[in-house]
Coordinates of C-alpha atoms in Angstrom, one line a residue:
M1016 CA -13.0 36.1 -0.8
D1017 CA -13.3 36.0 3.2
E1018 CA -10.3 34.2 4.1
G1019 CA -7.1 35.2 4.3
F1020 CA -5.2 33.1 1.6
C1021 CA -1.7 33.3 -0.1
V1022 CA 1.5 30.6 -1.6
I1023 CA 4.9 30.0 0.7
E1024 CA 7.7 29.1 -1.3
F1025 CA 10.3 27.1 0.4
F1026 CA 14.3 27.6 -0.3
D1027 CA 17.5 27.0 1.5
G1028 CA 18.5 29.2 4.1
P1029 CA 21.6 30.0 6.4
H1030 CA 19.8 27.9 8.7
G1031 CA 20.1 24.1 6.7
P1032 CA 18.0 22.8 3.7
L1033 CA 14.8 24.0 2.7
S1034 CA 15.3 26.3 6.6
D1035 CA 12.9 29.1 4.9
Y1036 CA 10.2 30.6 2.6
I1037 CA 9.1 33.6 0.7
H1038 CA 5.7 34.5 0.4
I1039 CA 5.3 34.6 -4.3
E1040 CA 1.6 35.5 -3.6
A1041 CA -1.3 36.9 -1.4
N1042 CA -4.9 38.1 -1.5
P1043 CA -5.8 41.2 0.0
A1044 CA -7.6 39.4 2.6
Y1045 CA -4.3 38.0 4.5
A1046 CA -3.5 41.3 5.7
E1047 CA -7.1 41.9 7.1
H1048 CA -6.9 38.5 9.1
A1049 CA -3.0 38.4 9.9
G1050 CA -2.3 42.1 10.4
I1051 CA 0.7 41.9 8.2
R1052 CA 0.8 44.3 5.1
N1053 CA 3.0 43.8 2.0
V1054 CA 3.5 40.5 3.1
V1055 CA 4.5 39.4 -1.1
G1056 CA 8.1 39.0 -1.6
Q1057 CA 9.0 38.9 2.6
K1058 CA 10.9 36.1 3.9
L1059 CA 10.1 33.9 7.4
R1060 CA 12.7 34.3 9.5
E1061 CA 12.6 38.6 8.6
M1062 CA 9.5 38.7 9.2
V1063 CA 9.7 36.6 12.9
G1064 CA 12.7 35.6 13.3
E1065 CA 11.3 34.3 16.8
E1066 CA 8.4 32.1 15.2
A1067 CA 10.3 30.9 12.2
D1068 CA 11.0 27.3 13.5
S1069 CA 7.8 26.3 14.2
W1070 CA 6.4 27.7 11.3
V1071 CA 8.8 25.7 8.6
A1072 CA 8.3 22.3 10.9
R1073 CA 4.5 22.5 10.2
Y1074 CA 4.9 24.0 6.7
G1075 CA 7.6 21.5 5.9
H1076 CA 5.7 18.7 7.0
V1077 CA 2.8 19.9 4.3
L1078 CA 5.7 19.6 1.6
H1079 CA 7.6 16.4 2.6
T1080 CA 4.3 14.1 3.0
G1081 CA 1.5 15.8 0.6
E1082 CA -0.6 15.6 3.4
S1083 CA -2.7 18.7 4.0
I1084 CA -2.9 19.8 7.7
R1085 CA -5.3 22.5 10.4
F1086 CA -4.4 24.4 13.2
E1087 CA -4.8 27.2 15.5
Q1088 CA -1.8 29.4 16.1
E1089 CA -1.5 31.9 17.6
L1090 CA 0.4 35.3 15.7
I1091 CA 3.0 36.7 18.7
A1092 CA 3.9 39.4 16.9
T1093 CA 0.8 40.9 16.1
G1094 CA -1.4 38.8 19.3
R1095 CA -3.8 37.5 16.5
H1096 CA -5.2 34.0 16.8
L1097 CA -5.5 32.0 13.5
E1098 CA -7.3 29.0 12.6
I1099 CA -5.1 28.1 9.4
S1100 CA -5.0 25.5 6.3
A1101 CA -2.5 24.2 4.6
F1102 CA -1.6 21.6 1.1
R1103 CA 1.1 21.4 -1.5
V1104 CA 0.8 22.6 -4.7
G1105 CA 1.9 20.2 -7.2
P1106 CA 4.6 17.6 -6.3
A1107 CA 7.0 18.0 -3.8
S1108 CA 9.7 19.7 -6.3
R1109 CA 8.2 23.1 -6.7
K1110 CA 8.5 23.6 -3.3
Q1111 CA 4.9 25.3 -2.7
V1112 CA 2.7 25.4 0.2
A1113 CA -0.7 27.1 -0.3
V1114 CA -2.5 28.9 3.2
L1115 CA -6.1 29.3 4.3
F1116 CA -6.5 31.0 7.3
Q1117 CA -8.7 33.2 8.9
D1118 CA -8.9 35.7 12.4
I1119 CA -10.5 33.9 15.2
T1120 CA -9.4 36.2 17.6
Q1121 CA -12.7 37.1 18.3
R1122 CA -13.6 33.2 18.5
K1123 CA -11.2 32.9 20.6
Q1124 CA -12.4 36.0 23.1
A1125 CA -15.8 34.7 22.3
E1126 CA -15.1 30.9 23.8
A1127 CA -13.0 32.2 26.4
S1128 CA -16.0 34.7 27.6
L1129 CA -18.6 31.4 26.8
R1130 CA -16.6 29.5 29.2
Q1131 CA -16.6 32.7 31.5
L1132 CA -20.4 32.6 31.2
N1133 CA -20.8 28.7 31.6
E1134 CA -19.5 29.7 35.2
T1135 CA -21.6 31.5 35.7
L1136 CA -24.6 29.5 34.5
E1137 CA -23.8 27.2 36.7
L1138 CA -24.2 29.8 40.2
R1139 CA -27.2 31.1 38.1
V1140 CA -28.9 28.1 36.3
R1141 CA -32.5 29.3 38.2
D1142 CA -32.5 32.6 37.1
A1143 CA -33.1 32.9 33.4
N1144 CA -33.2 36.3 33.3
E1145 CA -29.4 37.0 34.4
A1146 CA -28.3 34.4 33.0
R1147 CA -29.6 36.7 29.6
R1148 CA -28.0 40.1 30.8
V1149 CA -24.8 38.5 31.0
L1150 CA -25.0 36.5 28.0
A1151 CA -26.6 40.0 26.1
G1152 CA -23.0 41.9 27.5
V1153 CA -20.4 39.2 26.9
V1154 CA -20.9 37.3 23.6
D1155 CA -23.7 39.4 22.2
G1156 CA -21.6 40.7 19.3
A1157 CA -19.4 38.2 18.6
D1158 CA -18.8 37.4 14.9
A1159 CA -19.6 33.2 16.4
L1160 CA -23.3 32.8 15.8
I1161 CA -23.6 31.2 19.8
F1162 CA -26.8 28.8 21.1
I1163 CA -27.9 27.6 24.6
M1164 CA -30.0 24.8 25.1
G1165 CA -32.1 22.8 27.3
F1166 CA -33.3 19.3 27.7
D1167 CA -36.6 20.7 26.2
Y1168 CA -35.3 22.2 23.4
R1169 CA -36.0 25.5 24.3
W1170 CA -33.3 28.0 23.8
I1171 CA -31.4 29.2 27.0
A1172 CA -30.0 32.2 25.2
I1173 CA -29.1 32.9 22.1
N1174 CA -26.6 36.1 21.0
G1175 CA -27.6 39.1 18.7
S1176 CA -25.1 37.5 15.7
G1177 CA -27.0 34.1 15.5
M1178 CA -30.6 35.5 16.0
R1179 CA -29.9 37.2 12.9
E1180 CA -28.2 34.5 11.0
F1181 CA -31.3 32.5 12.1
E1182 CA -34.2 35.0 10.9
Q1183 CA -31.9 35.0 7.6
V1184 CA -31.6 31.6 6.9
F1185 CA -35.2 29.9 8.4
G1186 CA -36.8 32.7 8.0
V1187 CA -38.2 32.9 11.6
C1188 CA -36.4 35.2 14.8
P1189 CA -36.1 32.4 17.9
Q1190 CA -36.6 34.0 21.2
I1191 CA -35.5 33.1 24.4
G1192 CA -38.0 30.1 25.6
D1193 CA -39.1 29.4 22.0
S1194 CA -38.9 25.4 21.1
M1195 CA -36.0 25.1 17.9
K1196 CA -39.1 22.4 16.9
D1197 CA -41.7 25.0 16.9
N1198 CA -39.9 27.3 15.3
L1199 CA -39.3 25.1 12.4
A1200 CA -42.2 23.1 12.7
D1201 CA -42.9 23.8 9.0
Q1202 CA -39.2 22.9 7.8
P1203 CA -39.2 19.1 8.3
E1204 CA -35.9 18.8 5.9
N1205 CA -33.7 21.6 7.5
L1206 CA -35.5 20.7 11.2
A1207 CA -34.3 17.1 10.8
A1208 CA -30.5 18.6 9.7
V1209 CA -30.4 20.9 12.9
L1210 CA -32.0 18.4 14.9
A1211 CA -29.8 15.4 15.0
P1212 CA -26.3 16.8 16.7
W1213 CA -28.3 19.0 19.5
E1214 CA -29.5 15.1 20.2
R1215 CA -26.2 13.8 20.1
A1216 CA -25.2 17.2 22.4
L1217 CA -28.0 16.7 24.7
A1218 CA -26.8 13.5 25.7
G1219 CA -23.4 14.9 26.5
E1220 CA -21.7 14.4 23.4
E1221 CA -19.3 17.3 23.0
F1222 CA -17.9 17.3 18.4
D1223 CA -17.6 19.0 15.8
V1224 CA -19.5 18.5 12.9
V1225 CA -21.0 20.6 9.2
V1226 CA -24.3 20.9 8.6
P1227 CA -25.9 22.4 5.0
V1228 CA -28.6 24.2 5.8
E1229 CA -31.4 24.8 2.6
A1230 CA -31.7 29.2 2.4
A1231 CA -33.8 31.3 0.3
E1232 CA -30.4 31.5 -1.5
G1233 CA -29.2 27.8 -1.6
T1234 CA -27.4 25.4 0.5
R1235 CA -25.0 27.1 3.3
H1236 CA -22.6 24.9 4.7
Y1237 CA -22.5 26.1 8.9
E1238 CA -19.5 24.1 11.1
M1239 CA -20.7 23.6 14.5
H1240 CA -18.8 23.2 17.8
F1241 CA -21.5 21.0 20.7
S1242 CA -20.8 21.3 24.4
R1243 CA -22.5 20.2 27.3
L1244 CA -24.2 23.0 29.7
N1245 CA -23.4 21.9 33.3
D1246 CA -24.7 23.2 36.9
S1247 CA -22.9 24.0 39.5
D1248 CA -22.7 20.4 40.2
G1249 CA -21.5 19.3 37.2
R1250 CA -24.4 18.0 36.3
Q1251 CA -26.1 18.5 32.8
I1252 CA -28.9 20.8 32.5
G1253 CA -28.5 21.5 28.1
A1254 CA -25.7 22.2 25.7
Y1255 CA -24.0 24.9 23.5
Q1256 CA -22.7 25.6 20.4
F1257 CA -20.9 28.1 18.1
V1258 CA -21.8 28.1 14.8
Y1259 CA -19.5 29.2 11.7
D1260 CA -20.8 29.8 8.3
I1261 CA -18.2 28.3 6.1
T1262 CA -20.2 27.9 2.8
E1263 CA -17.6 30.5 1.5
R1264 CA -14.6 28.6 2.4
L1265 CA -15.6 25.2 1.3
R1266 CA -16.5 27.2 -2.4
E1267 CA -12.7 28.4 -2.2
Q1268 CA -12.0 25.2 -1.7
E1269 CA -14.2 23.6 -4.3
R1270 CA -12.5 26.4 -7.2
L1271 CA -8.6 25.4 -6.1
S1272 CA -10.1 22.1 -6.7
V1273 CA -10.9 22.2 -10.2
V1274 CA -7.0 24.2 -10.5
E1275 CA -5.8 21.2 -9.1
D1276 CA -7.7 19.6 -11.6
A1277 CA -6.5 21.3 -14.7
L1278 CA -2.8 21.4 -13.9
R1279 CA -3.0 17.5 -13.5
Q1280 CA -4.4 17.6 -16.6
S1281 CA -1.9 20.0 -18.4
Q1282 CA 0.8 17.1 -16.9
K1283 CA -1.2 14.7 -18.5
M1284 CA -1.0 16.4 -21.9
E1285 CA 2.9 17.6 -21.1
A1286 CA 3.3 13.9 -20.7
V1287 CA 1.7 12.5 -24.0
G1288 CA 3.7 15.0 -25.9
Q1289 CA 6.4 13.9 -24.9
L1290 CA 5.1 10.4 -25.5
T1291 CA 4.2 10.9 -28.4
G1292 CA 7.2 12.8 -29.8
G1293 CA 9.4 10.4 -28.7
I1294 CA 7.5 8.1 -30.9
A1295 CA 7.6 10.1 -34.0
H1296 CA 11.8 10.5 -33.6
D1297 CA 12.5 7.0 -33.2
F1298 CA 9.7 5.5 -35.9
N1299 CA 10.1 8.1 -38.5
N1300 CA 13.9 6.8 -38.6
L1301 CA 13.2 3.2 -38.9
L1302 CA 10.8 4.3 -41.3
T1303 CA 13.5 6.6 -43.3
S1304 CA 15.5 3.2 -42.9
I1305 CA 13.2 1.2 -44.4
S1306 CA 12.0 3.1 -47.2
G1307 CA 15.4 4.2 -48.1
S1308 CA 16.5 0.6 -48.4
L1309 CA 13.3 -0.8 -50.7
E1310 CA 13.9 2.6 -53.2
L1311 CA 17.8 1.3 -53.8
L1312 CA 16.3 -2.4 -53.5
Q1313 CA 13.6 -0.8 -56.4
M1314 CA 16.2 1.4 -58.2
R1315 CA 19.1 -1.8 -58.3
L1316 CA 17.0 -4.1 -59.9
S1317 CA 15.9 -1.6 -62.3
Q1318 CA 19.2 -0.8 -63.0
G1319 CA 20.0 -4.8 -63.2
R1320 CA 22.8 -4.6 -60.4
L1321 CA 21.7 -7.8 -58.2
S1322 CA 24.8 -8.0 -56.6
D1323 CA 23.6 -5.2 -53.2
V1324 CA 19.8 -6.9 -53.1
E1325 CA 20.8 -8.8 -50.3
R1326 CA 22.5 -5.6 -48.2
Y1327 CA 19.4 -3.5 -48.4
V1328 CA 16.8 -6.7 -47.9
S1329 CA 18.9 -6.6 -44.3
A1330 CA 19.4 -3.5 -43.5
A1331 CA 14.9 -3.2 -43.9
Q1332 CA 14.8 -6.5 -41.9
S1333 CA 16.7 -4.7 -39.4
A1334 CA 14.5 -2.2 -39.0
S1335 CA 11.6 -3.6 -39.0
R1336 CA 12.7 -5.7 -36.1
R1337 CA 13.9 -3.3 -34.2
A1338 CA 10.3 -1.2 -34.3
S1339 CA 8.5 -4.2 -33.6
A1340 CA 11.1 -4.1 -30.3
L1341 CA 9.9 -0.5 -29.4
T1342 CA 6.4 -1.6 -30.3
H1343 CA 6.3 -4.5 -27.7
R1344 CA 8.2 -1.6 -25.1
L1345 CA 5.3 0.6 -26.0
L1346 CA 2.6 -1.8 -25.1
A1347 CA 4.1 -2.8 -22.2
F1348 CA 4.8 0.5 -20.2
S1349 CA 0.8 0.9 -21.9
R1350 CA -0.4 -2.7 -20.5
R1351 CA -2.0 -3.6 -23.5
Q1352 CA 1.1 -6.2 -25.2
T1353 CA 0.0 -9.5 -26.0
L1354 CA 1.1 -11.8 -23.6
D1355 CA 1.8 -15.6 -23.2
P1356 CA 1.2 -16.5 -19.4
K1357 CA 2.3 -19.9 -18.1
P1358 CA 3.0 -21.7 -15.5
T1359 CA 6.7 -20.1 -14.3
N1360 CA 9.3 -21.9 -11.6
V1361 CA 10.9 -17.7 -10.5
N1362 CA 13.5 -19.5 -9.1
R1363 CA 14.4 -21.3 -12.0
L1364 CA 14.1 -18.8 -14.5
V1365 CA 16.5 -16.5 -12.4
V1366 CA 19.5 -19.3 -12.0
G1367 CA 19.2 -19.8 -16.0
M1368 CA 20.0 -15.8 -16.3
E1369 CA 22.4 -15.9 -13.7
E1370 CA 25.6 -16.1 -15.7
L1371 CA 24.0 -13.5 -18.6
I1372 CA 23.4 -10.6 -15.5
R1373 CA 27.0 -11.3 -14.2
R1374 CA 28.5 -11.1 -17.5
S1375 CA 26.1 -8.2 -18.2
V1376 CA 26.7 -5.7 -14.8
G1377 CA 30.8 -6.5 -15.0
P1378 CA 33.2 -8.1 -12.9
H1379 CA 33.8 -4.2 -10.9
I1380 CA 29.9 -5.3 -9.6
T1381 CA 29.2 -8.2 -7.0
T1382 CA 26.6 -10.6 -7.9
E1383 CA 25.3 -12.4 -4.9
V1384 CA 21.9 -14.3 -5.2
A1385 CA 19.8 -15.8 -2.8
L1386 CA 16.8 -17.9 -3.8
A1387 CA 14.1 -18.5 -1.3
A1388 CA 12.8 -22.2 -1.0
G1389 CA 9.6 -23.9 -1.1
L1390 CA 8.6 -20.5 -3.6
W1391 CA 5.3 -20.6 -5.0
S1392 CA 5.1 -20.6 -9.2
S1393 CA 3.1 -17.8 -10.5
F1394 CA 1.5 -17.7 -14.0
I1395 CA 3.4 -15.4 -15.7
D1396 CA 4.9 -14.6 -19.7
G1397 CA 8.4 -16.2 -18.9
P1398 CA 10.4 -14.1 -21.6
Q1399 CA 8.3 -11.0 -20.5
L1400 CA 9.8 -11.7 -16.7
E1401 CA 13.4 -12.2 -18.1
N1402 CA 13.5 -9.0 -20.3
A1403 CA 12.0 -7.7 -16.1
L1404 CA 14.6 -8.7 -14.2
L1405 CA 17.9 -8.4 -16.9
N1406 CA 16.4 -4.5 -17.1
L1407 CA 16.1 -4.1 -13.4
C1408 CA 20.1 -5.5 -13.1
L1409 CA 21.3 -3.4 -15.5
N1410 CA 20.0 0.0 -14.2
A1411 CA 21.4 -1.4 -10.5
R1412 CA 24.6 -1.5 -12.7
D1413 CA 24.2 1.8 -14.3
A1414 CA 23.5 3.8 -10.9
M1415 CA 26.8 2.2 -9.4
P1416 CA 29.7 3.6 -11.7
N1417 CA 31.7 2.7 -9.1
G1418 CA 31.4 -0.4 -8.7
G1419 CA 28.6 -2.4 -5.9
R1420 CA 26.6 -5.0 -4.6
L1421 CA 24.3 -6.3 -6.5
T1422 CA 21.6 -9.1 -5.2
I1423 CA 18.5 -10.4 -6.4
E1424 CA 16.2 -12.0 -4.0
T1425 CA 13.0 -14.0 -4.2
G1426 CA 10.5 -14.4 -1.1
N1427 CA 7.0 -15.4 -0.5
K1428 CA 4.6 -12.9 1.0
W1429 CA 1.3 -12.7 2.4
I1430 CA 0.1 -9.2 1.4
D1431 CA -3.2 -8.2 4.2
E1432 CA -5.7 -5.9 4.0
Y1433 CA -3.6 -2.7 5.7
A1434 CA -0.3 -3.9 3.2
S1435 CA -2.1 -3.9 -0.4
R1436 CA -3.2 -0.4 0.8
G1437 CA 0.2 0.4 0.4
R1438 CA 0.9 -1.2 -2.8
N1439 CA -2.0 -0.7 -4.4
V1440 CA -2.8 -4.6 -5.2
P1441 CA -5.4 -6.8 -3.7
P1442 CA -4.7 -9.0 -0.6
G1443 CA -3.6 -12.5 -1.0
Q1444 CA -0.4 -14.5 -2.0
Y1445 CA 2.9 -12.5 -3.4
L1446 CA 5.6 -13.5 -4.7
S1447 CA 9.2 -11.0 -4.8
L1448 CA 12.2 -10.8 -7.4
C1449 CA 13.7 -7.8 -5.4
V1450 CA 16.9 -6.2 -7.1
T1451 CA 19.2 -4.0 -4.5
D1452 CA 22.0 -2.3 -5.9
T1453 CA 24.3 -0.4 -3.6
G1454 CA 24.3 2.6 -6.1
T1455 CA 23.4 6.7 -5.8
G1456 CA 19.2 6.2 -5.0
M1457 CA 17.1 7.8 -6.1
S1458 CA 15.1 10.6 -4.4
E1459 CA 11.4 11.1 -4.2
D1460 CA 10.9 13.0 -7.0
V1461 CA 12.7 10.6 -9.1
I1462 CA 10.6 7.7 -7.6
E1463 CA 7.5 9.9 -8.1
R1464 CA 8.2 9.9 -12.5
A1465 CA 10.7 6.3 -12.5
F1466 CA 7.6 4.9 -14.5
E1467 CA 7.0 8.2 -16.5
P1468 CA 7.6 7.2 -20.6
F1469 CA 10.9 8.8 -21.7
F1470 CA 11.7 10.1 -18.7
T1471 CA 15.5 9.5 -17.1
T1472 CA 18.0 10.5 -15.4
K1473 CA 21.0 9.5 -17.7
P1474 CA 22.9 12.4 -19.9
M1475 CA 21.7 12.3 -23.8
G1476 CA 22.0 9.3 -26.2
E1477 CA 22.2 6.9 -23.3
G1478 CA 18.8 5.9 -22.3
T1479 CA 15.6 6.3 -23.4
G1480 CA 13.2 6.7 -20.7
L1481 CA 11.8 3.0 -21.8
G1482 CA 12.8 0.3 -19.2
L1483 CA 10.8 0.4 -16.0
S1484 CA 7.7 2.1 -17.8
M1485 CA 7.8 -1.4 -19.8
V1486 CA 9.0 -3.2 -16.6
Y1487 CA 5.9 -1.9 -15.1
G1488 CA 3.5 -2.4 -17.1
F1489 CA 4.1 -5.7 -17.8
V1490 CA 4.0 -6.5 -14.3
R1491 CA 1.0 -4.5 -14.0
Q1492 CA -0.6 -6.1 -17.1
S1493 CA -0.1 -9.5 -15.1
G1494 CA -1.6 -9.0 -12.2
G1495 CA 1.1 -7.5 -9.9
Q1496 CA 3.1 -4.2 -8.9
V1497 CA 6.3 -3.0 -8.8
C1498 CA 7.8 -1.1 -5.9
I1499 CA 10.5 0.9 -5.4
Y1500 CA 12.7 1.1 -2.0
S1501 CA 15.1 3.7 -2.2
E1502 CA 17.3 7.4 -0.2
V1503 CA 19.8 9.3 -2.2
G1504 CA 22.9 7.8 -1.2
Q1505 CA 22.0 4.1 0.3
G1506 CA 21.2 2.2 -2.6
T1507 CA 17.9 1.5 -4.3
T1508 CA 16.1 -1.7 -3.8
M1509 CA 13.1 -3.0 -6.7
C1510 CA 10.7 -5.3 -5.9
L1511 CA 8.1 -7.2 -8.2
Y1512 CA 5.3 -8.6 -6.2
L1513 CA 3.9 -11.3 -8.6
P1514 CA 0.0 -13.4 -7.6
R1515 CA 0.8 -16.9 -7.1
Y1516 CA -0.6 -19.2 -9.0
Y1517 CA -2.3 -22.6 -6.7
D1518 CA -3.1 -24.6 -10.1
S1519 CA 0.3 -26.7 -10.9
D1520 CA 3.9 -26.0 -9.3
E1521 CA 5.0 -27.4 -12.7
E1522 CA 6.7 -25.3 -15.3
E1523 CA 5.3 -25.9 -19.1
T1524 CA 7.7 -25.9 -21.9
E1525 CA 7.2 -24.7 -25.1
P1526 CA 6.5 -26.2 -28.1
T1527 CA 9.6 -26.8 -30.2
S1528 CA 8.8 -24.1 -33.5
Q1529 CA 9.5 -25.6 -37.4
S1530 CA 13.4 -24.6 -38.3
S1531 CA 11.7 -24.1 -42.5
S1532 CA 8.5 -23.4 -43.7
P1533 CA 6.4 -26.8 -44.1
R1534 CA 5.0 -27.9 -47.2
T1535 CA 1.3 -29.6 -47.5
D1536 CA 0.2 -32.1 -50.1
S1537 CA -3.2 -32.8 -47.8
R1538 CA -4.9 -29.4 -49.8
E1539 CA -6.3 -27.6 -46.6
T1540 CA -8.1 -25.0 -46.8
V1541 CA -7.7 -22.1 -45.1
M1542 CA -9.8 -18.3 -45.2
V1543 CA -7.5 -14.5 -44.2
V1544 CA -10.2 -12.3 -42.7
D1545 CA -7.7 -8.9 -42.3
D1546 CA -8.6 -5.2 -43.3
E1547 CA -5.2 -4.5 -44.1
P1548 CA -5.3 -5.5 -48.1
A1549 CA -1.5 -6.0 -47.8
I1550 CA -0.8 -8.4 -44.8
R1551 CA -3.8 -10.2 -46.5
M1552 CA -1.9 -10.8 -49.6
L1553 CA 1.0 -11.2 -48.1
V1554 CA -0.2 -14.7 -46.1
I1555 CA -1.7 -15.5 -48.6
E1556 CA 0.7 -16.0 -51.3
V1557 CA 3.1 -17.4 -48.6
L1558 CA -0.2 -20.6 -47.5
E1559 CA -0.1 -20.9 -51.9
E1560 CA 3.4 -21.3 -51.9
L1561 CA 3.4 -24.3 -48.8
G1562 CA 0.2 -25.5 -50.9
Y1563 CA -2.7 -24.9 -49.2
T1564 CA -5.8 -23.9 -50.9
T1565 CA -6.7 -20.7 -49.5
L1566 CA -10.5 -18.1 -49.4
E1567 CA -9.9 -13.7 -48.5
A1568 CA -11.9 -10.9 -46.9
G1569 CA -11.4 -7.9 -46.6
D1570 CA -13.5 -7.5 -43.4
G1571 CA -15.5 -9.3 -40.5
A1572 CA -19.3 -9.2 -42.6
A1573 CA -17.9 -10.7 -46.0
G1574 CA -16.2 -13.1 -44.1
L1575 CA -19.0 -14.2 -42.6
K1576 CA -21.0 -15.5 -45.4
I1577 CA -18.5 -17.1 -47.1
L1578 CA -17.8 -19.5 -43.1
Q1579 CA -21.6 -19.8 -42.6
S1580 CA -21.5 -21.3 -47.1
D1581 CA -21.4 -25.0 -47.3
V1582 CA -16.8 -24.7 -48.6
R1583 CA -14.7 -26.5 -46.6
I1584 CA -12.4 -24.5 -44.0
D1585 CA -10.1 -26.0 -42.1
L1586 CA -8.4 -23.2 -40.2
L1587 CA -9.8 -19.0 -40.3
V1588 CA -6.9 -16.9 -39.3
T1589 CA -8.5 -13.1 -38.9
D1590 CA -7.4 -10.3 -37.7
V1591 CA -8.2 -9.0 -34.4
G1592 CA -9.4 -5.5 -35.1
L1593 CA -11.5 -5.5 -38.3
P1594 CA -13.4 -2.9 -39.0
G1595 CA -17.7 -3.1 -39.5
G1596 CA -19.0 -3.5 -36.2
M1597 CA -17.4 -7.6 -36.1
N1598 CA -14.2 -8.0 -34.3
G1599 CA -12.6 -11.2 -35.3
R1600 CA -13.5 -13.0 -32.1
Q1601 CA -17.0 -11.9 -32.4
L1602 CA -16.2 -14.0 -36.5
A1603 CA -14.5 -16.6 -35.1
D1604 CA -17.6 -17.4 -32.2
L1605 CA -20.0 -17.2 -34.8
A1606 CA -18.5 -19.4 -37.4
R1607 CA -18.2 -21.8 -34.7
V1608 CA -21.8 -21.9 -34.6
E1609 CA -22.2 -24.0 -37.8
R1610 CA -18.9 -25.3 -37.6
P1611 CA -18.3 -26.6 -34.1
E1612 CA -14.4 -28.1 -35.1
L1613 CA -13.5 -25.3 -36.3
K1614 CA -9.5 -24.4 -35.5
V1615 CA -9.2 -20.3 -35.2
L1616 CA -5.8 -18.5 -35.7
F1617 CA -6.1 -15.0 -34.0
I1618 CA -3.5 -11.8 -35.6
T1619 CA -2.9 -8.8 -33.3
G1620 CA -0.6 -6.3 -32.5
Y1621 CA -2.4 -5.4 -28.7
A1622 CA -4.2 -7.9 -26.2
E1623 CA -7.6 -6.7 -27.1
N1624 CA -9.3 -8.3 -22.9
S1625 CA -12.3 -8.9 -25.4
V1626 CA -11.0 -10.9 -27.9
I1627 CA -8.5 -13.3 -25.3
G1628 CA -11.1 -13.5 -22.9
N1629 CA -8.1 -12.5 -20.2
G1630 CA -5.2 -13.9 -21.2
H1631 CA -7.6 -17.7 -22.0
L1632 CA -8.2 -18.9 -25.6
A1633 CA -10.7 -21.8 -25.8
P1634 CA -9.7 -24.5 -27.1
G1635 CA -8.8 -24.6 -31.1
M1636 CA -7.3 -21.0 -30.8
R1637 CA -4.3 -19.5 -31.2
L1638 CA -2.8 -16.2 -31.3
L1639 CA -0.1 -14.6 -33.1
T1640 CA 1.4 -11.1 -32.6
K1641 CA 2.1 -8.9 -35.2
P1642 CA 5.0 -7.9 -36.9
F1643 CA 5.7 -11.6 -37.3
T1644 CA 7.9 -13.2 -39.6
M1645 CA 5.9 -15.1 -42.4
E1646 CA 7.9 -18.5 -41.6
A1647 CA 6.5 -17.7 -38.1
V1648 CA 2.7 -17.6 -39.8
A1649 CA 3.1 -20.4 -42.0
N1650 CA 5.1 -22.9 -38.7
R1651 CA 2.2 -21.8 -36.3
I1652 CA -0.5 -22.6 -39.4
H1653 CA 0.9 -25.9 -40.6
E1654 CA 0.8 -27.4 -36.4
M1655 CA -2.8 -26.4 -36.1
I1656 CA -4.1 -28.5 -39.2
A1657 CA -0.9 -30.9 -38.6
G1658 CA -1.9 -31.5 -35.0
D1659 CA -5.9 -32.1 -36.2
R1660 CA -4.4 -34.4 -38.7
L1661 CA -2.6 -36.3 -36.7
G1662 CA -5.3 -36.3 -33.7

């Protein structure tokens, strides 16, 4: 590696937080380029105390913003000029910055020499031989490749390094007075690559450019600095360039990029490990409750002791409900939950929750609500939005243990092209729902991880770390975005940006559910398709208990065969995720070719766009999310069949 390389790590010093850094890694080229040996373990302020503040300011900016920089700097202690690029290593919490640099002292000297040469050429432009003599004496041995060209594309001057590199790459040794076009006449691709920037320079433009050139050993990349060449009267008579071979630098940057990608993948795998570990822990607890209750239930039934049966059944049902709640929360942050969006008046929703929120946050916190007049509607799942709002308010409460002020605010927002990039949403009209607290605030590191599953700043046992993940997943699945605005000690604002709904400003109402499972006397036929035998058996037994005739199939192919027969079928109940290459939606669509009026009830564990059409089902189709109670499935089937009968 030709360039110097080091990694520095910031620490707090006498001059304040992150006011000093230590070198924790350096390559052998560091000493060669910087002129400082044995740098690993050395602290900045002990090395160059008088220069420390400027170095801390530059690299501190990289650490805090994550923006890479590139600049040139003279080391006062060694008198060397360095070309430096720096970028942050990982998150800001690691406090590490990587630095690549090379010694450009000779280049600086060459540039100074070339400026002197240009002044000389302006006075002696008619004397080409004298120009060649001056150039040869001043810059012939410079590391930079130097080329000077006239308007006729002929070489006015070339230093020795330039001639050697040109010959090595193109197989032609250029001479003063040669035409570059003639030199590369048999290499049209390379001629086009190097001719284009020369045309710009000869037109009077001064610029830097990186040009790839095909050489015998492969593609090489050259960084070229172009400038005008003027005569003594300031008139342009040509152009000149400095050329640097940066092939190795780019290769090293690519290697570093691979290392960074590997690090990010490692961090992802660590997050997956935490996620699966947390899920396994919670579900094992719930499964233990269910299996233990069923085992005791079986034991008591065999003993004829029926007094405890109801208690064991209740315990198993309670664990099942908690497992269902956990599943919904997991699906929320993974954006795979089944949503039931409707046109929603968010102001009305907030007003309906205001009393619950005040009771939940407690009397030591003052709650204020500021609702925008003329607030737009949003097409969203109302109950899920209520859960998200309550979650944000409870988080705000926990951030104010000694009391404070909680503000809930709504507003209409126009997000333009520029603002959309900062919020990572498409431009357009949104309504905002913001929760602001006057609590402890969040650091940049906490904000960066706030939406990670199972991440929490609360003590062990006081938080699952799923709350904000659930909110984020729900809002993103709904086409919106969640933004955090916070400073340590200054409180936090959490804003939900929800897309405006244009079709209607009226909120739809939920159909009232039946209080008990309805029986039927009409002997309608319901077909149940599910690859899980236990679910199929339970649904069929409930339906037959209620008086329905039932048909069943374990996969899409078997179900389609029955559906394409002439047997009476009033309603198809099908699982979404069927084996055998045909999912539930595909089965329903094929069935409707033969039975266009067939009612379909999909049952699913999570939302699939290929099945529900991005949230919109065809007429005569409904969706029921697992896990469900037998009463719920019976009521839903009755609603669909009864509606058809009444219609």
